[in-house]
mmCIF file of C-alpha atoms in Angstrom:
data_model
loop_
_atom_site.group_PDB
_atom_site.id
_atom_site.type_symbol
_atom_site.label_atom_id
_atom_site.label_comp_id
_atom_site.label_asym_id
_atom_site.label_seq_id
_atom_site.Cartn_x
_atom_site.Cartn_y
_atom_site.Cartn_z
ATOM 1 C CA MET A 1 26.487 -9.066 1.678
ATOM 2 C CA ASP A 2 27.613 -10.063 -1.775
ATOM 3 C CA SER A 3 25.724 -8.884 -4.796
ATOM 4 C CA GLN A 4 26.587 -9.638 -8.372
ATOM 5 C CA GLY A 5 28.162 -6.697 -10.175
ATOM 6 C CA ALA A 6 29.519 -6.377 -13.697
ATOM 7 C CA ALA A 7 33.006 -7.453 -12.574
ATOM 8 C CA GLY A 8 31.867 -10.093 -10.041
ATOM 9 C CA PRO A 9 30.765 -10.067 -6.400
ATOM 10 C CA VAL A 10 30.786 -6.686 -4.713
ATOM 11 C CA ASP A 11 30.595 -6.006 -0.978
ATOM 12 C CA VAL A 12 27.780 -3.627 -0.155
ATOM 13 C CA SER A 13 28.063 -1.644 3.051
ATOM 14 C CA CYS A 14 25.683 0.841 4.606
ATOM 15 C CA PRO A 15 26.771 4.458 4.134
ATOM 16 C CA GLY A 16 25.053 5.340 7.424
ATOM 17 C CA CYS A 17 26.733 2.923 9.844
ATOM 18 C CA GLY A 18 29.250 0.992 7.722
ATOM 19 C CA SER A 19 27.594 -2.375 8.402
ATOM 20 C CA THR A 20 27.772 -5.072 5.744
ATOM 21 C CA ASP A 21 24.644 -6.766 7.115
ATOM 22 C CA VAL A 22 22.441 -5.378 4.334
ATOM 23 C CA ARG A 23 19.804 -6.892 2.084
ATOM 24 C CA THR A 24 17.880 -5.709 -0.921
ATOM 25 C CA VAL A 25 14.513 -4.298 0.109
ATOM 26 C CA GLU A 26 12.873 -7.237 -1.644
ATOM 27 C CA GLN A 27 14.856 -9.686 0.523
ATOM 28 C CA ALA A 28 14.218 -7.608 3.658
ATOM 29 C CA GLN A 29 10.449 -7.740 3.057
ATOM 30 C CA THR A 30 10.450 -11.516 3.140
ATOM 31 C CA GLY A 31 13.329 -12.210 5.536
ATOM 32 C CA LYS A 32 13.271 -13.526 9.105
ATOM 33 C CA ARG A 33 12.797 -10.108 10.709
ATOM 34 C CA ALA A 34 10.185 -8.894 8.206
ATOM 35 C CA ILE A 35 7.133 -9.795 10.277
ATOM 36 C CA ARG A 36 8.541 -8.648 13.610
ATOM 37 C CA ASP A 37 9.764 -5.325 12.217
ATOM 38 C CA GLY A 38 6.758 -4.812 9.919
ATOM 39 C CA LEU A 39 9.033 -4.548 6.894
ATOM 40 C CA HIS A 40 6.539 -5.999 4.428
ATOM 41 C CA SER A 41 4.360 -2.899 4.626
ATOM 42 C CA ARG A 42 7.097 -0.412 5.591
ATOM 43 C CA LEU A 43 9.111 -1.194 2.441
ATOM 44 C CA ALA A 44 6.175 -1.795 0.097
ATOM 45 C CA PRO A 45 6.722 -0.544 -3.465
ATOM 46 C CA GLY A 46 3.038 0.284 -3.800
ATOM 47 C CA PRO A 47 -0.453 -0.257 -2.443
ATOM 48 C CA ASP A 48 -1.774 -3.813 -2.418
ATOM 49 C CA LYS A 49 -5.086 -3.479 -4.211
ATOM 50 C CA THR A 50 -5.781 -7.118 -5.006
ATOM 51 C CA GLY A 51 -9.381 -8.061 -4.303
ATOM 52 C CA ASP A 52 -10.557 -4.797 -2.711
ATOM 53 C CA GLY A 53 -13.249 -4.195 -5.319
ATOM 54 C CA CYS A 54 -14.588 -7.750 -5.160
ATOM 55 C CA MET A 55 -14.726 -7.698 -1.371
ATOM 56 C CA HIS A 56 -16.491 -4.326 -1.278
ATOM 57 C CA PHE A 57 -18.964 -5.506 -3.929
ATOM 58 C CA ALA A 58 -19.779 -8.634 -1.901
ATOM 59 C CA GLU A 59 -20.191 -6.605 1.302
ATOM 60 C CA GLY A 60 -22.454 -4.112 -0.451
ATOM 61 C CA MET A 61 -24.647 -6.797 -1.961
ATOM 62 C CA VAL A 62 -25.041 -8.511 1.434
ATOM 63 C CA LEU A 63 -26.172 -5.209 2.954
ATOM 64 C CA THR A 64 -28.498 -4.610 -0.004
ATOM 65 C CA ALA A 65 -30.018 -8.078 0.525
ATOM 66 C CA LEU A 66 -30.460 -7.225 4.209
ATOM 67 C CA GLY A 67 -32.421 -4.137 3.166
ATOM 68 C CA PHE A 68 -34.649 -6.223 0.896
ATOM 69 C CA GLY A 69 -35.095 -8.659 3.777
ATOM 70 C CA LEU A 70 -36.412 -5.809 5.904
ATOM 71 C CA VAL A 71 -38.791 -4.820 3.118
ATOM 72 C CA TYR A 72 -40.073 -8.393 2.880
ATOM 73 C CA THR A 73 -40.486 -8.619 6.662
ATOM 74 C CA GLY A 74 -42.314 -5.298 6.710
ATOM 75 C CA VAL A 75 -44.728 -6.403 4.005
ATOM 76 C CA GLN A 76 -45.382 -9.764 5.713
ATOM 77 C CA GLN A 77 -45.965 -8.181 9.140
ATOM 78 C CA GLU A 78 -47.686 -5.065 7.783
ATOM 79 C CA LYS A 79 -45.100 -2.721 9.303
ATOM 80 C CA PRO A 80 -44.615 0.249 6.983
ATOM 81 C CA LEU A 81 -41.552 1.499 8.884
ATOM 82 C CA TYR A 82 -39.720 -1.733 8.014
ATOM 83 C CA VAL A 83 -40.777 -1.391 4.371
ATOM 84 C CA ILE A 84 -39.617 2.227 4.084
ATOM 85 C CA GLY A 85 -36.442 1.730 6.137
ATOM 86 C CA GLY A 86 -35.531 -1.461 4.288
ATOM 87 C CA ALA A 87 -36.122 0.150 0.902
ATOM 88 C CA VAL A 88 -33.953 3.153 1.793
ATOM 89 C CA LEU A 89 -31.226 0.868 3.181
ATOM 90 C CA ALA A 90 -31.301 -1.323 0.061
ATOM 91 C CA LEU A 91 -31.107 1.647 -2.314
ATOM 92 C CA VAL A 92 -28.339 3.420 -0.402
ATOM 93 C CA CYS A 93 -26.283 0.230 -0.117
ATOM 94 C CA PHE A 94 -26.848 -0.716 -3.761
ATOM 95 C CA PHE A 95 -25.776 2.619 -5.230
ATOM 96 C CA GLY A 96 -23.127 3.199 -2.560
ATOM 97 C CA THR A 97 -21.545 -0.136 -3.456
ATOM 98 C CA PHE A 98 -21.064 0.897 -7.060
ATOM 99 C CA PHE A 99 -19.598 4.237 -5.980
ATOM 100 C CA VAL A 100 -17.086 2.489 -3.689
ATOM 101 C CA VAL A 101 -16.188 -0.187 -6.270
ATOM 102 C CA ARG A 102 -15.630 2.534 -8.878
ATOM 103 C CA GLY A 103 -13.223 4.275 -6.470
ATOM 104 C CA ASP A 104 -11.419 0.973 -5.854
ATOM 105 C CA ARG A 105 -11.036 0.487 -9.587
ATOM 106 C CA GLY A 106 -9.511 3.981 -9.920
ATOM 107 C CA GLU A 107 -7.053 3.347 -7.078
ATOM 108 C CA LYS A 108 -6.037 0.024 -8.595
ATOM 109 C CA ALA A 109 -5.505 1.673 -11.982
ATOM 110 C CA ALA A 110 -3.330 4.358 -10.342
ATOM 111 C CA ALA A 111 -1.299 1.669 -8.570
ATOM 112 C CA LEU A 112 -0.754 -0.265 -11.800
ATOM 113 C CA ALA A 113 0.174 2.898 -13.698
ATOM 114 C CA GLY A 114 2.619 3.928 -10.957
ATOM 115 C CA MET A 115 4.503 0.644 -10.689
ATOM 116 C CA PRO A 116 6.803 1.382 -13.670
ATOM 117 C CA LEU A 117 7.726 4.660 -11.938
ATOM 118 C CA ALA A 118 8.223 3.031 -8.530
ATOM 119 C CA GLU A 119 10.270 0.073 -9.711
ATOM 120 C CA PRO A 120 13.467 2.003 -10.691
ATOM 121 C CA LEU A 121 13.577 3.593 -7.212
ATOM 122 C CA TRP A 122 12.593 0.479 -5.257
ATOM 123 C CA GLN A 123 14.505 -2.308 -7.033
ATOM 124 C CA PRO A 124 18.130 -1.158 -6.409
ATOM 125 C CA ALA A 125 17.470 -0.104 -2.782
ATOM 126 C CA HIS A 126 19.056 -1.955 0.126
ATOM 127 C CA TYR A 127 18.004 -2.234 3.774
ATOM 128 C CA CYS A 128 20.588 -2.119 6.580
ATOM 129 C CA VAL A 129 19.711 -4.412 9.453
ATOM 130 C CA GLY A 130 22.109 -2.611 11.803
ATOM 131 C CA CYS A 131 20.723 0.923 11.610
ATOM 132 C CA THR A 132 17.376 0.095 9.924
ATOM 133 C CA SER A 133 17.999 2.510 7.078
ATOM 134 C CA VAL A 134 17.425 2.223 3.350
ATOM 135 C CA PHE A 135 19.955 3.325 0.736
ATOM 136 C CA CYS A 136 21.029 2.775 -2.854
ATOM 137 C CA PRO A 137 24.591 1.553 -3.402
ATOM 138 C CA GLY A 138 26.462 4.111 -5.473
ATOM 139 C CA ASN A 139 23.780 6.733 -4.722
ATOM 140 C CA THR A 140 21.909 5.810 -7.906
ATOM 141 C CA PRO A 141 19.026 6.468 -8.642
ATOM 142 C CA TRP A 142 18.683 8.369 -5.371
ATOM 143 C CA ARG A 143 21.131 9.549 -2.682
ATOM 144 C CA GLY A 144 21.594 9.211 1.047
ATOM 145 C CA THR A 145 20.079 7.033 3.732
ATOM 146 C CA LEU A 146 16.389 7.096 4.562
ATOM 147 C CA THR A 147 14.197 5.558 7.214
ATOM 148 C CA PRO A 148 11.854 2.887 5.856
ATOM 149 C CA GLU A 149 9.002 5.401 6.167
ATOM 150 C CA GLN A 150 10.878 8.086 4.209
ATOM 151 C CA PHE A 151 11.771 5.489 1.583
ATOM 152 C CA LYS A 152 8.158 4.365 1.257
ATOM 153 C CA LYS A 153 6.967 7.964 0.921
ATOM 154 C CA LEU A 154 9.668 8.692 -1.700
ATOM 155 C CA VAL A 155 8.702 5.691 -3.820
ATOM 156 C CA TRP A 156 4.944 6.192 -3.459
ATOM 157 C CA THR A 157 5.194 9.942 -4.159
ATOM 158 C CA GLN A 158 7.296 9.477 -7.285
ATOM 159 C CA ALA A 159 4.918 6.743 -8.493
ATOM 160 C CA GLY A 160 1.901 9.008 -8.020
ATOM 161 C CA TYR A 161 0.007 7.132 -5.339
ATOM 162 C CA ALA A 162 1.115 8.816 -2.126
ATOM 163 C CA ASP A 163 -2.532 9.818 -1.627
ATOM 164 C CA GLN A 164 -3.246 6.117 -1.034
ATOM 165 C CA LEU A 165 -1.030 5.901 2.058
ATOM 166 C CA PRO A 166 -3.384 4.555 4.730
ATOM 167 C CA ALA A 167 -4.371 6.650 7.737
ATOM 168 C CA GLY A 168 -1.993 6.003 10.611
ATOM 169 C CA ASP A 169 0.891 4.977 8.333
ATOM 170 C CA LYS A 170 4.042 6.744 9.577
ATOM 171 C CA ALA A 171 5.146 7.221 5.958
ATOM 172 C CA LYS A 172 2.265 9.664 5.470
ATOM 173 C CA ASP A 173 3.933 12.164 7.841
ATOM 174 C CA ALA A 174 7.550 11.363 6.915
ATOM 175 C CA GLN A 175 9.643 14.183 5.478
ATOM 176 C CA ILE A 176 11.910 13.351 2.561
ATOM 177 C CA PRO A 177 15.233 15.232 2.879
ATOM 178 C CA GLU A 178 16.124 17.665 0.115
ATOM 179 C CA GLY A 179 18.584 16.477 -2.486
ATOM 180 C CA VAL A 180 17.619 12.808 -2.319
ATOM 181 C CA LEU A 181 16.682 12.776 -5.983
ATOM 182 C CA PRO A 182 19.450 14.224 -8.170
ATOM 183 C CA ASN A 183 17.090 16.063 -10.539
ATOM 184 C CA ALA A 184 14.599 17.303 -7.919
#
């Protein structure tokens, strides 16, 4: 693959297998194999927090309205269990919604604050199609070859939002080899 360097095009080859079939991680996320290999999420520079708070707010308000509907039904049919149960459901959903939305707002703020820290590690990285590894040409700003999961954990950890790795994500359990970061 050719990439533009200071002195012109430069061939980039994988230090792991020697292949020249490499792409920047940004290109790999959107390329032909991205969907099949799950590269969009495996090489993500950070959590995608767009719309979480709005969706959770809407869900919470629907459940709160359901609780008020039970209260109304209980009053109309003179069923105190519906009234009490509906009122409890409405209150729990109403206050729970604000608790969840507040947490979403905090996670989104952490993701936005971490992006300037993630970008210098993520932007220069390349993905090798041949051995499915991630590396930085010239070993700058980090060294060696990593699996996509190790790369994701490295970027997310350095950016400060590794705690937002979803349950079941292989990056959560990935071990980053020592010496990857020169100053670590």
